[in-house]
Structure formats: structure tokens, C-alpha cells
């Protein structure tokens, strides 16, 4: 799977050496996207697809066999230019991306709206962060665009992160506090924000597309929301959306296609019981940056075997 990362660029890193493609630099006079001055884009790429190094050291991303298409559309970790983000998405479409991970917000320019619409029509899963308070009190574009998977964040206890924007557009949430990943100059970073949560969900989408290669993009999104672990008020709410992503269930559960959810509604949720992950204590002792095993490391929502979706709700779906 090719995951496009429009961001500050992705610097070559030992943990990304195998799967970092030549991309594009739209923020300067050209290049292959493998330049990053702020480390933000490199961090997002590592969360998605870092493969680590020999000897079990380094960072392991959510989908370490995915390919990263780096697209440098801004030089710093800020909102950036809407039309440059649009150009980045257009480029991702031409390069055959399966997933586009947007860990930023931008104004809803006509060109950007059109580019996202083209990506969705091209059967690409588009994932976007909802934004961070205090700058972003409500969900920001492009997470508000219909068909985009809008991602919020949880804290280390698995509860709604206080900085994560809220709103009816939120689909799912993922860990967003103290997320370790790759950085520039071969180093590592620790990030906090809905950007990191977005990269986690993008990695999950890449895994789903790899296991179910003929599943349409909207069904990939449905599989993520239908298997999410319900939090907050029963059913969908404006802080958690449909809940915290459950990667094991998203890959293994028997999820009816969109339009057929009511068939099994009386029987309760379709999410299969997930098994607890392996103990990662040894891996931590060996110095692993445990991104790929984030469901089993350091966050309260990790014990998926102890949580099941509330049985009084039919399997949810993206409402947009």
C-alpha cells in the first residue's frame, strides 16, 4: 500500500530506508519530498510505516510494509497553503496512493475541496486530523469534508484529550499524547496532538486495505467505525466519534457492508472479541520505540480484550 504524507517532507531515516519513495517538493523549487526542517512530516511517516532496524532497535510503525509517498507542501508545522495541500493531494492521486494522511488543517479553498473530492472518487482513503485547541475549538477542514475520516485524540488514560477539537464530524479517535516516532538527522521525537492520532489511523487504514485489497475506501472507513471501542455517551458522540480504533477487530471482525448493518443489529455488535497483545516489557527493555504495538503499550485503552462495544447499539457507520 502507498500512503501519501502531505506535510513538511519526510527526511531519510534508517527506520524508513526501505519504504520511502521519491515524492515531490511543492514548498520550494523542486525536489523529491525527502527534505524536512521541522521533523513533523518525518514523525508522521514513522508512525505510519517505520520498519525499524536490524537487532530489534528503532521505530516500528503501524504498517511497516507500507510505502511512504512524501509530499512537501509546507516548510513548517503550521496550517500551510490550501492550494499547495490541494496540489499535494492531486499528486498523490496520480501516483496511485491508497491512503492520504493529512495531519494538518487548512482553509476550504475551491481547489482543495475539488482535490479531496477527486481523491475520494478515485477510491482513496483520506484521513485528516480534527485540529487542536485552543486554536481549533471545533473540527477544522479538511476533516469536515464528507467522506474524509475525521480523527480526534485520546490521552494516556484512553480518555478524550483536552486539546482535541470536538464536533459532529468526528469519526474515530486514537492515542495522541507522547507518541514516539522518527525525526530528522536519524533521531527520534515525541509528539502530542491529533496529527499523531491521524497517522495511527492512516496506518490502520493501510493494513485494512492490504488485508482486504478489493474493499472500497468507504468500506474501509466503515470497518474502522464499526469496530471502534465505544467511549463517552453510548453510540456516536462529539468527543470520541464512534470510539477508539480497535486495530485487531478492524482486521478480523465480521462487519456487514454498509446498508446491511440492521441485519445483525438484534444480535448485538459485530466486533469480534479481540485477544490481548503480547507483553511488550521485553521489547521496551531492548530499546524499541513501540509504535507498531501501540495498542499494547502505555495507554489505558490498550487492553482490548477487557472492553467490548455496548451491545445496545447497532454497528455504527460514518454519518456523512
PDB file of C-alpha atoms in Angstrom:
ATOM      1  CA  UNK A   1       0.000   0.000   0.000  1.00  0.00           C
ATOM      2  CA  UNK A   2       1.183   3.526  -0.783  1.00  0.00           C
ATOM      3  CA  UNK A   3       0.403   6.082   1.918  1.00  0.00           C
ATOM      4  CA  UNK A   4       0.814   9.691   0.815  1.00  0.00           C
ATOM      5  CA  UNK A   5       2.003  12.084   3.520  1.00  0.00           C
ATOM      6  CA  UNK A   6       1.493  15.736   2.524  1.00  0.00           C
ATOM      7  CA  UNK A   7       3.395  17.595   5.228  1.00  0.00           C
ATOM      8  CA  UNK A   8       6.780  19.210   5.899  1.00  0.00           C
ATOM      9  CA  UNK A   9       8.540  16.486   3.925  1.00  0.00           C
ATOM     10  CA  UNK A  10       9.980  13.177   5.105  1.00  0.00           C
ATOM     11  CA  UNK A  11      13.702  13.041   5.805  1.00  0.00           C
ATOM     12  CA  UNK A  12      15.561   9.809   5.048  1.00  0.00           C
ATOM     13  CA  UNK A  13      15.806   7.861   8.294  1.00  0.00           C
ATOM     14  CA  UNK A  14      17.319   4.425   8.981  1.00  0.00           C
ATOM     15  CA  UNK A  15      13.882   3.235  10.102  1.00  0.00           C
ATOM     16  CA  UNK A  16      12.263   4.363   6.831  1.00  0.00           C
ATOM     17  CA  UNK A  17      15.035   3.472   4.393  1.00  0.00           C
ATOM     18  CA  UNK A  18      13.265   0.539   2.735  1.00  0.00           C
ATOM     19  CA  UNK A  19       9.835   2.065   2.167  1.00  0.00           C
ATOM     20  CA  UNK A  20      10.440   5.775   1.484  1.00  0.00           C
ATOM     21  CA  UNK A  21       9.575   6.595  -2.119  1.00  0.00           C
ATOM     22  CA  UNK A  22      10.640   9.548  -4.235  1.00  0.00           C
ATOM     23  CA  UNK A  23       7.908  12.131  -3.891  1.00  0.00           C
ATOM     24  CA  UNK A  24       7.596  15.832  -4.607  1.00  0.00           C
ATOM     25  CA  UNK A  25       8.568  19.158  -3.045  1.00  0.00           C
ATOM     26  CA  UNK A  26       5.843  21.716  -3.652  1.00  0.00           C
ATOM     27  CA  UNK A  27       7.077  24.153  -0.999  1.00  0.00           C
ATOM     28  CA  UNK A  28      10.301  25.184  -2.745  1.00  0.00           C
ATOM     29  CA  UNK A  29      11.914  24.920  -6.152  1.00  0.00           C
ATOM     30  CA  UNK A  30      11.536  21.208  -6.543  1.00  0.00           C
ATOM     31  CA  UNK A  31      12.859  18.006  -5.062  1.00  0.00           C
ATOM     32  CA  UNK A  32      11.694  14.524  -4.128  1.00  0.00           C
ATOM     33  CA  UNK A  33       9.987  15.395  -0.843  1.00  0.00           C
ATOM     34  CA  UNK A  34      12.785  13.882   1.226  1.00  0.00           C
ATOM     35  CA  UNK A  35      13.674  17.115   2.977  1.00  0.00           C
ATOM     36  CA  UNK A  36      12.258  18.087   6.363  1.00  0.00           C
ATOM     37  CA  UNK A  37      13.292  21.017   8.534  1.00  0.00           C
ATOM     38  CA  UNK A  38      10.730  20.676  11.338  1.00  0.00           C
ATOM     39  CA  UNK A  39      10.555  16.841  11.772  1.00  0.00           C
ATOM     40  CA  UNK A  40       6.737  16.862  11.695  1.00  0.00           C
ATOM     41  CA  UNK A  41       6.335  15.030   8.402  1.00  0.00           C
ATOM     42  CA  UNK A  42       9.114  12.575   9.261  1.00  0.00           C
ATOM     43  CA  UNK A  43       7.361  11.831  12.545  1.00  0.00           C
ATOM     44  CA  UNK A  44       4.038  11.159  10.833  1.00  0.00           C
ATOM     45  CA  UNK A  45       5.704   8.861   8.300  1.00  0.00           C
ATOM     46  CA  UNK A  46       7.369   6.898  11.090  1.00  0.00           C
ATOM     47  CA  UNK A  47       4.105   6.382  12.946  1.00  0.00           C
ATOM     48  CA  UNK A  48       2.574   5.028   9.767  1.00  0.00           C
ATOM     49  CA  UNK A  49       5.317   2.844   8.366  1.00  0.00           C
ATOM     50  CA  UNK A  50       8.678   2.822  10.167  1.00  0.00           C
ATOM     51  CA  UNK A  51      10.238  -0.636   9.824  1.00  0.00           C
ATOM     52  CA  UNK A  52      12.961  -0.415  12.457  1.00  0.00           C
ATOM     53  CA  UNK A  53      16.488  -1.701  12.059  1.00  0.00           C
ATOM     54  CA  UNK A  54      18.315  -4.979  12.470  1.00  0.00           C
ATOM     55  CA  UNK A  55      18.843  -6.141  16.006  1.00  0.00           C
ATOM     56  CA  UNK A  56      15.343  -5.066  17.069  1.00  0.00           C
ATOM     57  CA  UNK A  57      16.174  -1.413  17.506  1.00  0.00           C
ATOM     58  CA  UNK A  58      14.492   1.701  16.192  1.00  0.00           C
ATOM     59  CA  UNK A  59      10.890   2.587  15.494  1.00  0.00           C
ATOM     60  CA  UNK A  60       8.167   0.222  14.313  1.00  0.00           C
ATOM     61  CA  UNK A  61       5.155   1.845  12.690  1.00  0.00           C
ATOM     62  CA  UNK A  62       1.585   0.635  12.423  1.00  0.00           C
ATOM     63  CA  UNK A  63       2.025  -0.667   8.847  1.00  0.00           C
ATOM     64  CA  UNK A  64       5.783  -1.243   8.429  1.00  0.00           C
ATOM     65  CA  UNK A  65       5.451  -2.795   4.968  1.00  0.00           C
ATOM     66  CA  UNK A  66       3.543   0.159   3.532  1.00  0.00           C
ATOM     67  CA  UNK A  67       5.333   2.613   1.246  1.00  0.00           C
ATOM     68  CA  UNK A  68       5.502   6.302   2.136  1.00  0.00           C
ATOM     69  CA  UNK A  69       4.988   8.869  -0.625  1.00  0.00           C
ATOM     70  CA  UNK A  70       6.478  12.098   0.807  1.00  0.00           C
ATOM     71  CA  UNK A  71       4.960  15.339  -0.448  1.00  0.00           C
ATOM     72  CA  UNK A  72       6.440  18.514   0.964  1.00  0.00           C
ATOM     73  CA  UNK A  73       3.711  21.132   0.715  1.00  0.00           C
ATOM     74  CA  UNK A  74       4.846  23.354   3.601  1.00  0.00           C
ATOM     75  CA  UNK A  75       8.102  24.160   5.380  1.00  0.00           C
ATOM     76  CA  UNK A  76       6.905  24.382   8.980  1.00  0.00           C
ATOM     77  CA  UNK A  77       4.297  22.743  11.203  1.00  0.00           C
ATOM     78  CA  UNK A  78       1.539  25.251  10.564  1.00  0.00           C
ATOM     79  CA  UNK A  79      -1.662  25.468   8.573  1.00  0.00           C
ATOM     80  CA  UNK A  80       0.172  25.926   5.304  1.00  0.00           C
ATOM     81  CA  UNK A  81      -1.326  26.949   1.978  1.00  0.00           C
ATOM     82  CA  UNK A  82      -4.654  25.365   0.999  1.00  0.00           C
ATOM     83  CA  UNK A  83      -3.848  25.253  -2.688  1.00  0.00           C
ATOM     84  CA  UNK A  84      -0.465  23.635  -2.063  1.00  0.00           C
ATOM     85  CA  UNK A  85      -2.205  20.982   0.021  1.00  0.00           C
ATOM     86  CA  UNK A  86      -4.612  20.556  -2.889  1.00  0.00           C
ATOM     87  CA  UNK A  87      -1.671  20.137  -5.267  1.00  0.00           C
ATOM     88  CA  UNK A  88      -0.203  17.530  -2.907  1.00  0.00           C
ATOM     89  CA  UNK A  89      -3.439  15.530  -2.931  1.00  0.00           C
ATOM     90  CA  UNK A  90      -3.651  15.802  -6.717  1.00  0.00           C
ATOM     91  CA  UNK A  91      -0.099  14.462  -6.920  1.00  0.00           C
ATOM     92  CA  UNK A  92      -0.982  11.579  -4.588  1.00  0.00           C
ATOM     93  CA  UNK A  93      -3.840  10.587  -6.885  1.00  0.00           C
ATOM     94  CA  UNK A  94      -1.548  10.471  -9.906  1.00  0.00           C
ATOM     95  CA  UNK A  95       0.986   8.335  -8.019  1.00  0.00           C
ATOM     96  CA  UNK A  96      -1.504   5.627  -7.061  1.00  0.00           C
ATOM     97  CA  UNK A  97      -1.805   6.292  -3.341  1.00  0.00           C
ATOM     98  CA  UNK A  98      -4.201   4.033  -1.431  1.00  0.00           C
ATOM     99  CA  UNK A  99      -4.333   6.287   1.638  1.00  0.00           C
ATOM    100  CA  UNK A 100      -3.708  10.017   2.117  1.00  0.00           C
ATOM    101  CA  UNK A 101      -2.808  11.045   5.670  1.00  0.00           C
ATOM    102  CA  UNK A 102      -3.385  14.752   6.370  1.00  0.00           C
ATOM    103  CA  UNK A 103      -2.037  15.757   9.783  1.00  0.00           C
ATOM    104  CA  UNK A 104      -2.933  19.411   9.407  1.00  0.00           C
ATOM    105  CA  UNK A 105      -5.826  21.785   8.896  1.00  0.00           C
ATOM    106  CA  UNK A 106      -6.371  24.260   6.066  1.00  0.00           C
ATOM    107  CA  UNK A 107      -8.895  26.658   4.673  1.00  0.00           C
ATOM    108  CA  UNK A 108     -11.569  25.135   2.407  1.00  0.00           C
ATOM    109  CA  UNK A 109     -10.412  26.633  -0.891  1.00  0.00           C
ATOM    110  CA  UNK A 110     -12.258  25.610  -4.026  1.00  0.00           C
ATOM    111  CA  UNK A 111      -9.209  23.794  -5.350  1.00  0.00           C
ATOM    112  CA  UNK A 112      -8.692  21.892  -2.095  1.00  0.00           C
ATOM    113  CA  UNK A 113     -12.326  20.799  -1.959  1.00  0.00           C
ATOM    114  CA  UNK A 114     -12.102  19.636  -5.556  1.00  0.00           C
ATOM    115  CA  UNK A 115      -8.857  17.737  -4.925  1.00  0.00           C
ATOM    116  CA  UNK A 116     -10.296  15.860  -1.950  1.00  0.00           C
ATOM    117  CA  UNK A 117     -13.404  15.035  -3.946  1.00  0.00           C
ATOM    118  CA  UNK A 118     -11.254  13.636  -6.761  1.00  0.00           C
ATOM    119  CA  UNK A 119      -9.268  11.529  -4.282  1.00  0.00           C
ATOM    120  CA  UNK A 120     -12.441  10.073  -2.793  1.00  0.00           C
ATOM    121  CA  UNK A 121     -13.835   9.362  -6.263  1.00  0.00           C
ATOM    122  CA  UNK A 122     -10.542   7.593  -7.036  1.00  0.00           C
ATOM    123  CA  UNK A 123     -11.230   5.176  -4.158  1.00  0.00           C
ATOM    124  CA  UNK A 124      -8.519   6.630  -1.911  1.00  0.00           C
ATOM    125  CA  UNK A 125      -8.958   6.602   1.862  1.00  0.00           C
ATOM    126  CA  UNK A 126      -8.479  10.190   3.052  1.00  0.00           C
ATOM    127  CA  UNK A 127      -7.702  10.623   6.763  1.00  0.00           C
ATOM    128  CA  UNK A 128      -7.445  14.041   8.438  1.00  0.00           C
ATOM    129  CA  UNK A 129      -6.913  15.391  11.948  1.00  0.00           C
ATOM    130  CA  UNK A 130      -9.690  17.438  13.532  1.00  0.00           C
ATOM    131  CA  UNK A 131      -7.345  20.100  14.943  1.00  0.00           C
ATOM    132  CA  UNK A 132      -6.005  21.104  18.347  1.00  0.00           C
ATOM    133  CA  UNK A 133      -7.316  23.532  20.936  1.00  0.00           C
ATOM    134  CA  UNK A 134      -7.063  26.386  21.715  1.00  0.00           C
ATOM    135  CA  UNK A 135      -6.515  27.299  18.082  1.00  0.00           C
ATOM    136  CA  UNK A 136      -9.124  24.832  16.848  1.00  0.00           C
ATOM    137  CA  UNK A 137     -12.135  24.601  19.141  1.00  0.00           C
ATOM    138  CA  UNK A 138     -14.292  22.881  16.528  1.00  0.00           C
ATOM    139  CA  UNK A 139     -13.384  20.394  13.813  1.00  0.00           C
ATOM    140  CA  UNK A 140     -11.447  22.075  11.016  1.00  0.00           C
ATOM    141  CA  UNK A 141     -11.243  21.435   7.288  1.00  0.00           C
ATOM    142  CA  UNK A 142     -10.393  19.069   5.597  1.00  0.00           C
ATOM    143  CA  UNK A 143     -11.665  16.783   8.382  1.00  0.00           C
ATOM    144  CA  UNK A 144     -15.120  18.319   7.862  1.00  0.00           C
ATOM    145  CA  UNK A 145     -15.278  17.265   4.206  1.00  0.00           C
ATOM    146  CA  UNK A 146     -17.859  14.489   3.617  1.00  0.00           C
ATOM    147  CA  UNK A 147     -16.162  11.137   3.187  1.00  0.00           C
ATOM    148  CA  UNK A 148     -12.934  12.098   4.957  1.00  0.00           C
ATOM    149  CA  UNK A 149     -12.184  10.078   8.109  1.00  0.00           C
ATOM    150  CA  UNK A 150     -12.014  12.746  10.830  1.00  0.00           C
ATOM    151  CA  UNK A 151      -9.666  11.751  13.669  1.00  0.00           C
ATOM    152  CA  UNK A 152      -9.612  13.066  17.219  1.00  0.00           C
ATOM    153  CA  UNK A 153      -7.232  12.208  20.040  1.00  0.00           C
ATOM    154  CA  UNK A 154      -7.155  10.425  23.394  1.00  0.00           C
ATOM    155  CA  UNK A 155      -4.802  10.938  26.327  1.00  0.00           C
ATOM    156  CA  UNK A 156      -2.591   8.376  28.067  1.00  0.00           C
ATOM    157  CA  UNK A 157      -5.584   7.091  30.053  1.00  0.00           C
ATOM    158  CA  UNK A 158      -7.617   6.480  26.915  1.00  0.00           C
ATOM    159  CA  UNK A 159      -9.933   9.407  27.576  1.00  0.00           C
ATOM    160  CA  UNK A 160     -10.691  12.383  25.351  1.00  0.00           C
ATOM    161  CA  UNK A 161      -7.575  14.546  25.085  1.00  0.00           C
ATOM    162  CA  UNK A 162      -8.351  18.026  26.368  1.00  0.00           C
ATOM    163  CA  UNK A 163      -6.712  19.645  23.327  1.00  0.00           C
ATOM    164  CA  UNK A 164      -8.605  17.614  20.711  1.00  0.00           C
ATOM    165  CA  UNK A 165     -11.243  19.626  18.840  1.00  0.00           C
ATOM    166  CA  UNK A 166     -14.831  18.421  19.145  1.00  0.00           C
ATOM    167  CA  UNK A 167     -17.774  18.300  16.791  1.00  0.00           C
ATOM    168  CA  UNK A 168     -20.326  16.148  14.986  1.00  0.00           C
ATOM    169  CA  UNK A 169     -17.869  15.378  12.187  1.00  0.00           C
ATOM    170  CA  UNK A 170     -15.536  13.226  14.319  1.00  0.00           C
ATOM    171  CA  UNK A 171     -15.475   9.592  13.222  1.00  0.00           C
ATOM    172  CA  UNK A 172     -12.871   7.897  15.434  1.00  0.00           C
ATOM    173  CA  UNK A 173     -10.138   8.728  17.936  1.00  0.00           C
ATOM    174  CA  UNK A 174      -6.663   7.320  18.561  1.00  0.00           C
ATOM    175  CA  UNK A 175      -3.794   7.956  21.007  1.00  0.00           C
ATOM    176  CA  UNK A 176      -2.453  11.498  20.720  1.00  0.00           C
ATOM    177  CA  UNK A 177      -0.192  12.060  23.746  1.00  0.00           C
ATOM    178  CA  UNK A 178       3.528  11.294  23.983  1.00  0.00           C
ATOM    179  CA  UNK A 179       3.720   9.358  20.728  1.00  0.00           C
ATOM    180  CA  UNK A 180       7.287   8.388  19.845  1.00  0.00           C
ATOM    181  CA  UNK A 181       8.403   8.337  16.231  1.00  0.00           C
ATOM    182  CA  UNK A 182      11.189   9.093  13.790  1.00  0.00           C
ATOM    183  CA  UNK A 183      12.728  12.544  13.422  1.00  0.00           C
ATOM    184  CA  UNK A 184      15.283  14.359  11.285  1.00  0.00           C
ATOM    185  CA  UNK A 185      19.029  13.605  11.339  1.00  0.00           C
ATOM    186  CA  UNK A 186      18.316   9.976  12.222  1.00  0.00           C
ATOM    187  CA  UNK A 187      16.926  10.937  15.607  1.00  0.00           C
ATOM    188  CA  UNK A 188      13.553  10.362  17.305  1.00  0.00           C
ATOM    189  CA  UNK A 189      10.798  12.629  18.505  1.00  0.00           C
ATOM    190  CA  UNK A 190       7.919  12.567  20.969  1.00  0.00           C
ATOM    191  CA  UNK A 191       4.777  14.269  19.732  1.00  0.00           C
ATOM    192  CA  UNK A 192       1.396  15.231  21.135  1.00  0.00           C
ATOM    193  CA  UNK A 193      -1.599  16.239  19.058  1.00  0.00           C
ATOM    194  CA  UNK A 194      -4.272  14.999  16.710  1.00  0.00           C
ATOM    195  CA  UNK A 195      -1.599  14.860  13.999  1.00  0.00           C
ATOM    196  CA  UNK A 196      -0.161  11.752  15.653  1.00  0.00           C
ATOM    197  CA  UNK A 197      -3.592  10.181  16.073  1.00  0.00           C
ATOM    198  CA  UNK A 198      -4.266  10.783  12.376  1.00  0.00           C
ATOM    199  CA  UNK A 199      -1.086   8.960  11.373  1.00  0.00           C
ATOM    200  CA  UNK A 200      -2.083   5.996  13.549  1.00  0.00           C
ATOM    201  CA  UNK A 201      -5.468   5.751  11.825  1.00  0.00           C
ATOM    202  CA  UNK A 202      -3.840   6.131   8.410  1.00  0.00           C
ATOM    203  CA  UNK A 203      -1.572   3.198   9.243  1.00  0.00           C
ATOM    204  CA  UNK A 204      -4.607   1.193  10.315  1.00  0.00           C
ATOM    205  CA  UNK A 205      -6.341   2.023   7.030  1.00  0.00           C
ATOM    206  CA  UNK A 206      -3.272   0.812   5.125  1.00  0.00           C
ATOM    207  CA  UNK A 207      -3.366  -2.512   6.980  1.00  0.00           C
ATOM    208  CA  UNK A 208      -7.067  -2.945   6.224  1.00  0.00           C
ATOM    209  CA  UNK A 209      -6.512  -2.180   2.540  1.00  0.00           C
ATOM    210  CA  UNK A 210      -3.661  -4.691   2.486  1.00  0.00           C
ATOM    211  CA  UNK A 211      -5.766  -7.463   4.000  1.00  0.00           C
ATOM    212  CA  UNK A 212      -8.900  -6.591   2.018  1.00  0.00           C
ATOM    213  CA  UNK A 213      -7.485  -5.251  -1.278  1.00  0.00           C
ATOM    214  CA  UNK A 214     -10.864  -5.125  -3.036  1.00  0.00           C
ATOM    215  CA  UNK A 215     -12.654  -3.297  -0.216  1.00  0.00           C
ATOM    216  CA  UNK A 216     -13.817   0.167  -1.349  1.00  0.00           C
ATOM    217  CA  UNK A 217     -12.495   3.156   0.555  1.00  0.00           C
ATOM    218  CA  UNK A 218     -15.862   3.882   2.155  1.00  0.00           C
ATOM    219  CA  UNK A 219     -15.994   0.297   3.465  1.00  0.00           C
ATOM    220  CA  UNK A 220     -12.519   0.711   4.942  1.00  0.00           C
ATOM    221  CA  UNK A 221     -13.832   3.720   6.846  1.00  0.00           C
ATOM    222  CA  UNK A 222     -16.925   1.767   7.859  1.00  0.00           C
ATOM    223  CA  UNK A 223     -14.794  -1.097   9.171  1.00  0.00           C
ATOM    224  CA  UNK A 224     -12.869   1.361  11.367  1.00  0.00           C
ATOM    225  CA  UNK A 225     -16.006   2.969  12.813  1.00  0.00           C
ATOM    226  CA  UNK A 226     -18.000  -0.259  13.152  1.00  0.00           C
ATOM    227  CA  UNK A 227     -15.292  -1.909  15.250  1.00  0.00           C
ATOM    228  CA  UNK A 228     -14.261   1.117  17.322  1.00  0.00           C
ATOM    229  CA  UNK A 229     -14.426   0.791  21.112  1.00  0.00           C
ATOM    230  CA  UNK A 230     -17.307   2.953  22.293  1.00  0.00           C
ATOM    231  CA  UNK A 231     -16.376   5.730  24.715  1.00  0.00           C
ATOM    232  CA  UNK A 232     -18.295   8.577  26.291  1.00  0.00           C
ATOM    233  CA  UNK A 233     -22.043   8.668  25.756  1.00  0.00           C
ATOM    234  CA  UNK A 234     -23.492   5.457  24.253  1.00  0.00           C
ATOM    235  CA  UNK A 235     -23.165   5.479  20.488  1.00  0.00           C
ATOM    236  CA  UNK A 236     -21.567   8.252  18.487  1.00  0.00           C
ATOM    237  CA  UNK A 237     -20.682  11.484  20.320  1.00  0.00           C
ATOM    238  CA  UNK A 238     -18.836  14.714  19.556  1.00  0.00           C
ATOM    239  CA  UNK A 239     -15.702  13.883  21.578  1.00  0.00           C
ATOM    240  CA  UNK A 240     -14.982  10.285  20.569  1.00  0.00           C
ATOM    241  CA  UNK A 241     -16.985   9.880  17.371  1.00  0.00           C
ATOM    242  CA  UNK A 242     -17.745   6.169  17.197  1.00  0.00           C
ATOM    243  CA  UNK A 243     -14.925   5.396  19.606  1.00  0.00           C
ATOM    244  CA  UNK A 244     -11.257   4.459  19.869  1.00  0.00           C
ATOM    245  CA  UNK A 245      -9.941   2.451  16.942  1.00  0.00           C
ATOM    246  CA  UNK A 246      -9.556  -1.255  17.666  1.00  0.00           C
ATOM    247  CA  UNK A 247      -6.979  -2.413  15.168  1.00  0.00           C
ATOM    248  CA  UNK A 248      -7.335  -6.136  15.881  1.00  0.00           C
ATOM    249  CA  UNK A 249     -11.105  -6.034  15.457  1.00  0.00           C
ATOM    250  CA  UNK A 250     -10.856  -3.826  12.367  1.00  0.00           C
ATOM    251  CA  UNK A 251      -8.733  -6.509  10.725  1.00  0.00           C
ATOM    252  CA  UNK A 252     -10.637  -9.576  11.907  1.00  0.00           C
ATOM    253  CA  UNK A 253     -14.253  -8.750  12.795  1.00  0.00           C
ATOM    254  CA  UNK A 254     -17.255  -9.854  10.737  1.00  0.00           C
ATOM    255  CA  UNK A 255     -18.525  -6.439   9.657  1.00  0.00           C
ATOM    256  CA  UNK A 256     -21.622  -6.296   7.429  1.00  0.00           C
ATOM    257  CA  UNK A 257     -21.261  -3.955   4.446  1.00  0.00           C
ATOM    258  CA  UNK A 258     -22.796  -0.512   4.524  1.00  0.00           C
ATOM    259  CA  UNK A 259     -26.552  -0.754   4.144  1.00  0.00           C
ATOM    260  CA  UNK A 260     -26.737  -4.211   5.759  1.00  0.00           C
ATOM    261  CA  UNK A 261     -25.969  -3.244   9.361  1.00  0.00           C
ATOM    262  CA  UNK A 262     -29.569  -3.753  10.516  1.00  0.00           C
ATOM    263  CA  UNK A 263     -29.438  -7.440   9.617  1.00  0.00           C
ATOM    264  CA  UNK A 264     -27.409  -8.297  12.697  1.00  0.00           C
ATOM    265  CA  UNK A 265     -28.459  -5.381  14.881  1.00  0.00           C
ATOM    266  CA  UNK A 266     -30.647  -7.552  17.115  1.00  0.00           C
ATOM    267  CA  UNK A 267     -27.735  -9.866  17.754  1.00  0.00           C
ATOM    268  CA  UNK A 268     -25.567  -7.098  19.176  1.00  0.00           C
ATOM    269  CA  UNK A 269     -22.290  -5.773  17.901  1.00  0.00           C
ATOM    270  CA  UNK A 270     -20.384  -7.361  15.048  1.00  0.00           C
ATOM    271  CA  UNK A 271     -16.986  -6.718  16.582  1.00  0.00           C
ATOM    272  CA  UNK A 272     -15.158  -9.941  17.268  1.00  0.00           C
ATOM    273  CA  UNK A 273     -13.584 -10.360  20.678  1.00  0.00           C
ATOM    274  CA  UNK A 274     -10.005  -9.199  20.480  1.00  0.00           C
ATOM    275  CA  UNK A 275      -7.215 -11.047  22.191  1.00  0.00           C
ATOM    276  CA  UNK A 276      -4.773  -9.196  24.410  1.00  0.00           C
ATOM    277  CA  UNK A 277      -1.487  -8.278  22.797  1.00  0.00           C
ATOM    278  CA  UNK A 278       1.850  -9.756  23.769  1.00  0.00           C
ATOM    279  CA  UNK A 279       3.634  -8.303  26.748  1.00  0.00           C
ATOM    280  CA  UNK A 280       5.900  -5.592  25.389  1.00  0.00           C
ATOM    281  CA  UNK A 281       8.040  -5.258  28.500  1.00  0.00           C
ATOM    282  CA  UNK A 282      10.920  -7.126  26.909  1.00  0.00           C
ATOM    283  CA  UNK A 283      10.714  -5.058  23.745  1.00  0.00           C
ATOM    284  CA  UNK A 284      10.838  -1.863  25.776  1.00  0.00           C
ATOM    285  CA  UNK A 285      13.879  -3.137  27.624  1.00  0.00           C
ATOM    286  CA  UNK A 286      15.574  -3.737  24.289  1.00  0.00           C
ATOM    287  CA  UNK A 287      15.053  -0.084  23.411  1.00  0.00           C
ATOM    288  CA  UNK A 288      12.296  -0.425  20.810  1.00  0.00           C
ATOM    289  CA  UNK A 289      10.238   2.650  20.019  1.00  0.00           C
ATOM    290  CA  UNK A 290       6.977   0.707  20.149  1.00  0.00           C
ATOM    291  CA  UNK A 291       4.746   2.421  17.615  1.00  0.00           C
ATOM    292  CA  UNK A 292       3.529  -0.723  15.909  1.00  0.00           C
ATOM    293  CA  UNK A 293       2.435  -2.210  19.208  1.00  0.00           C
ATOM    294  CA  UNK A 294       0.796   0.956  20.471  1.00  0.00           C
ATOM    295  CA  UNK A 295      -2.359  -0.978  21.331  1.00  0.00           C
ATOM    296  CA  UNK A 296      -0.338  -2.820  23.955  1.00  0.00           C
ATOM    297  CA  UNK A 297       1.948  -0.089  25.264  1.00  0.00           C
ATOM    298  CA  UNK A 298       1.454   2.726  27.706  1.00  0.00           C
ATOM    299  CA  UNK A 299      -2.161   3.715  27.017  1.00  0.00           C
ATOM    300  CA  UNK A 300      -5.144   2.749  29.109  1.00  0.00           C
ATOM    301  CA  UNK A 301      -7.329   1.744  26.172  1.00  0.00           C
ATOM    302  CA  UNK A 302      -4.857  -0.922  25.099  1.00  0.00           C
ATOM    303  CA  UNK A 303      -6.487  -3.844  26.897  1.00  0.00           C
ATOM    304  CA  UNK A 304      -8.938  -4.564  24.097  1.00  0.00           C
ATOM    305  CA  UNK A 305      -9.830  -7.966  25.497  1.00  0.00           C
ATOM    306  CA  UNK A 306     -11.359  -6.278  28.530  1.00  0.00           C
ATOM    307  CA  UNK A 307     -13.587  -3.951  26.518  1.00  0.00           C
ATOM    308  CA  UNK A 308     -16.466  -4.674  24.223  1.00  0.00           C
ATOM    309  CA  UNK A 309     -18.744  -2.286  22.390  1.00  0.00           C
ATOM    310  CA  UNK A 310     -22.029  -1.650  24.154  1.00  0.00           C
ATOM    311  CA  UNK A 311     -24.485  -4.266  22.920  1.00  0.00           C
ATOM    312  CA  UNK A 312     -27.468  -1.947  22.888  1.00  0.00           C
ATOM    313  CA  UNK A 313     -26.254  -0.069  19.799  1.00  0.00           C
ATOM    314  CA  UNK A 314     -26.341  -1.357  16.212  1.00  0.00           C
ATOM    315  CA  UNK A 315     -22.993  -1.300  14.431  1.00  0.00           C
ATOM    316  CA  UNK A 316     -22.275   2.357  13.622  1.00  0.00           C
ATOM    317  CA  UNK A 317     -21.268   3.909  10.347  1.00  0.00           C
ATOM    318  CA  UNK A 318     -19.914   7.184   9.114  1.00  0.00           C
ATOM    319  CA  UNK A 319     -22.863   9.532   9.113  1.00  0.00           C
ATOM    320  CA  UNK A 320     -21.744  11.775   6.287  1.00  0.00           C
TER     321      UNK A 320
END
